[in-house]
Structure formats: C-alpha cells, structure tokens
C-alpha cells in the first residue's frame, strides 16, 4: 500500500516553531533538492506566511511563491486557506476570495487546502468552486475537534458534503494535536468507507501522540500524511518525516521518498535550527512534549493563553475555576472547534465570567458577533438564554455573512492607488492593509535609493 507525504517545514513547522520567521534566503538553497525528494506536496504558502512576509521579513509574499515555484517545478506546491477568511479571521466578499485564489494559482499554487473554523461548508464553497475553475486541486479540510456533538457520523457527513462540492481530497485537520491513535484509525476508516477521494491526515506533535496517530491512520488506509523534516519536527510542529519513512518502509508500505535526499534536506536545516535556537526565536519548550492538553481536553496553545491572561491580571489562583468554566462556555456556544479564533473567544469569555463573579455579565464583542451568526453556523445549539440576552428581538443571520458584503476588490484598488503595482499588491493590501502599505512604501524607498546609469560603449 502506498503512503504519500506532504512536507510542512516551509509553512506549518515554520509557523508552529518559529512564528513563521523563516526568510526566503534561509531555504532558497535547498529548494531544488526538496523538489527531488519525492514528496506528494510541499506546504509552503498561506496560513501565517503571507502576513509574516509583509510584517517582519520585508518580503513580497507573491514574489516568494514565484521564486519557490521556479526552483520546484516538479512538486505540487500547497497552501492553506481559511475559506471565506482567506488568511485572516474576518470574512471577505466573494470577488476578493475568487481573485485571491486565481492569483495564487497563477503564481504557482497547485493545491489549496480549504477549511472553516466552524466547519460551516457555506464558508468554503466559493473558495472550492474557484480553485476548481482555476484548474488547481481543492482539498477540503475538516477542523477536527472533540465534543458531545462531534462524532464519526458528523465527520462523514461533512466529508460527503465536501466531496459533493467537488473537493478532490479530504484532510482531517487536527490543528490542536488532540487526536489520539484510535480516533485517527476510526475517523480515517469511516471516511475511506464513505468517500472516494484521497484522505489526508494533518496533526501536531504537541502532546506526543503524533507518531502513534499517524501510524494508526496509515493502518486505516490514509493516503497522505503531513510531516516535517526532523530538524523542524516535533513539539508544536508535525511528526518527523524521516522517522515515518523509516518505520513505514520497514512495515512494507510503498513510499516514494528518497532517504538520501531527505538526509541532505535535514542536514541543510540543522544549522538554521541552531541559528533560531541561538537567537531565542526558537524556544526549546515548543519542541518538548506537553501532555496538559490531554488532561484538560483543550489545546495546548489555549491553555497557555489562559495562564498568560490570568497571570497578567494577577489572578492565576482562579485557573481551576476558569478551566471548569471553559467547557460550559463552549457548550453555550454550540461546541465550536477550539481553534483560532474560537479558542480565544471561548477562553476570554470563560475568564470574564469567572473574574466578574457572574456569567455573561460582560460579553465580548466577538462572542456577540458569533451569536449573531457573523462567523457562520454554530455546530450545535446555542444556549437560548444567552442568545436572547445578546440578540433581544434581533434575528440571527441565516445567510452567509459574506452575502451581506459589497464587492471589495475594485474599491481597495482605488484606495491604495499607485502604491500597488499589480493585482497581487491589491490583494496583499486587502488581506493586511497596514502591513502591506508599509511594505509598499519601503519598496518605493529602495527603488529611489537605487541609481541607474547608462553605459557608453567604448569598444
Ligand atoms: Co497545523
């Protein structure tokens, strides 16, 4: 049986371990080698890479993509897209979503992994449709979570909807690293039995379950697994590529990856990891195993946010109460998956409920918008009293939030004016206005400070 690999070092491992601070120049020298390794795909764009390029690295994210493509013509390039949110957390109008996808494909993307934090398929429909129209592979991703209303049937249902929508593969996206090996086995098996398209598993090593989870997923027939080259693997990133290649080959699985090439890739990234460790940008703690998420049944990142919030308010003694309140708030909100931005929303509200000594005395703006339906449909029923308290006589949205938005591309184009040199620039501006504008201005400055001269031939 064949198992294929998606390498995450350029996107998710980069994002999870070093807050997406890897500049293009750090990995440029290994791209041609990576192109020869035999990966199913290279996850290299989208997620936080786009923001980080503009905000911290002084790089044009579109140019980065074109340069990766030029060096990796044989391997599929993959990006992560938050459906109607594109790369952020707010909803964009359809014309912007479509243009963003068109340009992503034009600049080199082959596979777009598309998800919605609430698993509201209406929020991925437009992105999936446009990806297919542009001739790229639309991979529908299920935001994996655990709750009394999330079960095998609900995931199968979701996968079937994605397949019917035209998704050419389905990814189970365990962004919090909370999926255990048995859950992986059961979920993959159920999906394999109910949909025809390939199944992909994405997890994180945070709790130490990652390798076991992927092993069982493979036994259940998963087609593709996400891993990171070992120098950038483990902890909050993905399980190590070479370890899985070794272990799965030993068990007789058919794997295209070339170990010699993988060693070259890993040797290349070792000094880069050392550099980030030395600068402090790679904190050894994120490489360690943290099993607290298993005890508290909430993602590790969410737990550390709660601790930080309470510490800042000198109320760390309230942690046990906040931890008890968190699942209650989640229940009131219809069990949203605890991923960004829901994890923050639930955590902040639980903290507010405990510190005020009264539940929902203060309600965050985000929770109010969520209850109005502005993020999409809640997976389960909302608490009726809370809904009434927020909405009064107002009706919640029944359509997609994006249906309430005016087209945005031409308006943004006029707004940014000459500073934008291309449609890609306009999209950067739409996604991250402040960061993009600052980047464009710096780019102009650089041009001004470069002098040119003409050569008079003297031959
Ligand atoms: Co991830």
Coordinates of C-alpha atoms in Angstrom, one line a residue, residues 229-429:
X229 CA 11.8 17.3 8.2
X230 CA 13.3 16.1 11.5
X231 CA 15.3 19.3 12.3
X232 CA 12.0 21.2 12.3
X233 CA 9.7 18.5 13.7
X234 CA 8.2 17.5 17.0
X235 CA 6.7 19.6 19.7
X236 CA 4.1 22.1 18.3
X237 CA 5.1 21.1 14.7
X238 CA 4.5 17.9 12.8
X239 CA 6.0 14.4 13.5
X240 CA 9.3 13.8 11.7
X241 CA 9.4 12.9 8.0
X242 CA 12.4 10.6 8.1
X243 CA 11.2 8.6 11.2
X244 CA 7.9 7.8 9.5
X245 CA 9.6 6.9 6.2
X246 CA 11.9 4.5 8.1
X247 CA 9.1 3.0 10.2
X248 CA 6.6 2.7 7.3
X249 CA 9.1 1.2 4.8
X250 CA 10.0 -1.4 7.5
X251 CA 6.3 -2.4 7.5
X252 CA 6.3 -2.8 3.8
X253 CA 4.5 0.3 2.8
X254 CA 5.2 1.7 -0.7
X255 CA 6.9 5.2 -0.2
X256 CA 8.3 7.4 -2.9
X257 CA 10.6 9.4 -0.7
X258 CA 14.4 9.1 -1.1
X259 CA 16.1 8.8 2.2
X260 CA 19.4 10.1 0.9
X261 CA 17.7 13.3 -0.3
X262 CA 15.9 13.6 3.0
X263 CA 19.2 13.5 4.8
X264 CA 20.5 16.3 2.6
X265 CA 17.4 18.3 3.4
X266 CA 17.7 17.7 7.1
X267 CA 21.5 18.5 7.1
X268 CA 20.6 21.8 5.4
X269 CA 18.0 22.7 8.1
X270 CA 20.1 21.8 11.1
X271 CA 22.3 24.9 11.2
X272 CA 19.2 27.0 10.5
X273 CA 17.5 25.5 13.6
X274 CA 20.7 26.2 15.5
X275 CA 20.6 29.8 14.4
X276 CA 17.0 30.2 15.6
X277 CA 17.7 28.5 18.9
X278 CA 20.6 30.8 19.5
X279 CA 18.6 34.0 18.7
X280 CA 15.9 32.8 21.1
X281 CA 13.3 32.8 18.3
X282 CA 13.1 29.0 18.7
X283 CA 12.2 28.4 22.3
X284 CA 13.2 24.8 23.2
X285 CA 10.0 24.5 25.2
X286 CA 7.9 24.4 21.9
X287 CA 10.0 21.3 20.9
X288 CA 9.1 19.5 24.1
X289 CA 6.1 17.3 24.8
X290 CA 3.3 18.9 26.7
X291 CA 0.6 16.5 27.9
X292 CA -1.5 19.1 29.7
X293 CA -3.9 19.3 26.7
X294 CA -4.7 15.6 27.3
X295 CA -5.6 16.3 31.0
X296 CA -7.7 19.4 30.3
X297 CA -9.0 18.4 26.9
X298 CA -8.2 21.9 25.5
X299 CA -5.5 22.7 23.0
X300 CA -2.0 23.5 24.5
X301 CA -2.0 27.0 22.9
X302 CA -5.3 27.8 24.5
X303 CA -4.1 26.7 27.9
X304 CA -1.0 28.9 27.8
X305 CA -3.2 31.8 26.7
X306 CA -5.4 31.3 29.7
X307 CA -2.4 31.2 32.1
X308 CA -0.9 34.3 30.5
X309 CA -4.3 36.2 30.8
X310 CA -4.7 35.3 34.4
X311 CA -1.1 36.0 35.3
X312 CA -1.3 39.5 33.7
X313 CA -4.3 40.2 35.9
X314 CA -2.6 38.6 39.0
X315 CA -5.4 36.1 39.2
X316 CA -3.6 32.8 38.5
X317 CA -5.3 31.3 41.6
X318 CA -8.6 31.4 39.5
X319 CA -7.2 29.0 36.9
X320 CA -9.1 25.9 38.2
X321 CA -12.4 27.9 38.0
X322 CA -11.6 29.1 34.5
X323 CA -10.8 25.6 33.4
X324 CA -14.1 24.4 34.7
X325 CA -16.0 27.3 33.1
X326 CA -14.3 26.9 29.7
X327 CA -16.3 23.8 28.6
X328 CA -19.5 25.4 29.9
X329 CA -19.0 28.5 27.7
X330 CA -18.1 26.2 24.8
X331 CA -21.4 24.3 25.3
X332 CA -23.4 27.6 25.5
X333 CA -21.8 28.5 22.1
X334 CA -22.8 25.2 20.4
X335 CA -19.5 23.5 20.7
X336 CA -17.3 25.4 18.2
X337 CA -13.9 23.7 17.5
X338 CA -11.3 25.2 19.8
X339 CA -9.2 26.7 17.1
X340 CA -8.4 30.3 16.4
X341 CA -10.4 32.5 16.7
X342 CA -12.9 30.3 18.7
X343 CA -10.3 29.2 21.2
X344 CA -9.6 32.8 22.2
X345 CA -13.2 33.7 22.1
X346 CA -14.2 30.9 24.5
X347 CA -11.2 31.3 26.8
X348 CA -11.6 35.1 27.1
X349 CA -15.3 34.7 27.8
X350 CA -14.7 32.0 30.4
X351 CA -12.1 34.2 32.2
X352 CA -14.5 37.2 32.1
X353 CA -17.3 35.0 33.6
X354 CA -15.1 33.9 36.5
X355 CA -13.5 37.2 37.2
X356 CA -16.8 39.1 37.2
X357 CA -18.3 36.6 39.6
X358 CA -21.3 36.4 37.3
X359 CA -21.8 34.5 34.0
X360 CA -22.1 36.8 30.9
X361 CA -22.2 40.0 32.9
X362 CA -19.8 41.2 30.3
X363 CA -19.9 39.7 26.8
X364 CA -17.1 40.2 24.3
X365 CA -17.8 41.9 21.0
X366 CA -16.6 38.7 19.3
X367 CA -19.0 36.5 21.2
X368 CA -21.8 38.8 20.3
X369 CA -20.9 38.7 16.6
X370 CA -20.6 35.0 16.8
X371 CA -24.1 34.7 18.3
X372 CA -25.5 37.0 15.5
X373 CA -24.2 34.4 13.1
X374 CA -21.4 36.5 11.7
X375 CA -18.8 33.7 11.8
X376 CA -21.1 31.1 10.3
X377 CA -23.4 28.5 11.7
X378 CA -22.6 27.1 15.2
X379 CA -22.0 23.4 15.1
X380 CA -24.7 22.8 17.8
X381 CA -27.5 24.6 19.5
X382 CA -26.7 27.9 21.2
X383 CA -27.8 28.5 24.8
X384 CA -31.3 30.1 24.3
X385 CA -31.0 32.5 27.3
X386 CA -27.6 33.7 26.2
X387 CA -28.9 34.1 22.6
X388 CA -31.8 36.2 23.9
X389 CA -29.6 38.3 26.1
X390 CA -27.4 39.2 23.1
X391 CA -30.0 39.5 20.3
X392 CA -33.0 40.7 22.1
X393 CA -35.6 40.9 19.3
X394 CA -33.0 40.9 16.6
X395 CA -32.9 37.8 14.3
X396 CA -29.7 36.0 13.8
X397 CA -28.2 35.9 10.3
X398 CA -29.5 33.0 8.2
X399 CA -27.4 33.7 5.2
X400 CA -23.6 33.6 4.9
X401 CA -22.0 36.7 6.4
X402 CA -20.2 37.3 3.1
X403 CA -23.7 37.7 1.4
X404 CA -24.0 40.9 3.3
X405 CA -20.8 42.3 2.0
X406 CA -20.3 44.6 -1.1
X407 CA -17.7 43.6 -3.6
X408 CA -14.3 44.7 -2.3
X409 CA -11.5 44.4 -4.9
X410 CA -12.1 47.5 -7.1
X411 CA -12.7 49.6 -4.0
X412 CA -9.4 48.5 -2.4
X413 CA -7.6 49.1 -5.7
X414 CA -8.8 52.7 -5.9
X415 CA -7.9 53.2 -2.2
X416 CA -4.3 52.0 -2.4
X417 CA -3.8 53.7 -5.8
X418 CA -0.3 53.9 -7.3
X419 CA 1.4 52.3 -4.3
X420 CA 0.1 48.9 -5.6
X421 CA 1.9 47.8 -8.8
X422 CA -0.2 44.8 -9.5
X423 CA -3.5 43.0 -8.6
X424 CA -1.4 40.8 -6.3
X425 CA -0.4 44.0 -4.4
X426 CA -4.0 45.0 -4.1
X427 CA -4.7 41.6 -2.6
X428 CA -1.9 42.0 -0.1
X429 CA -3.4 45.3 0.8

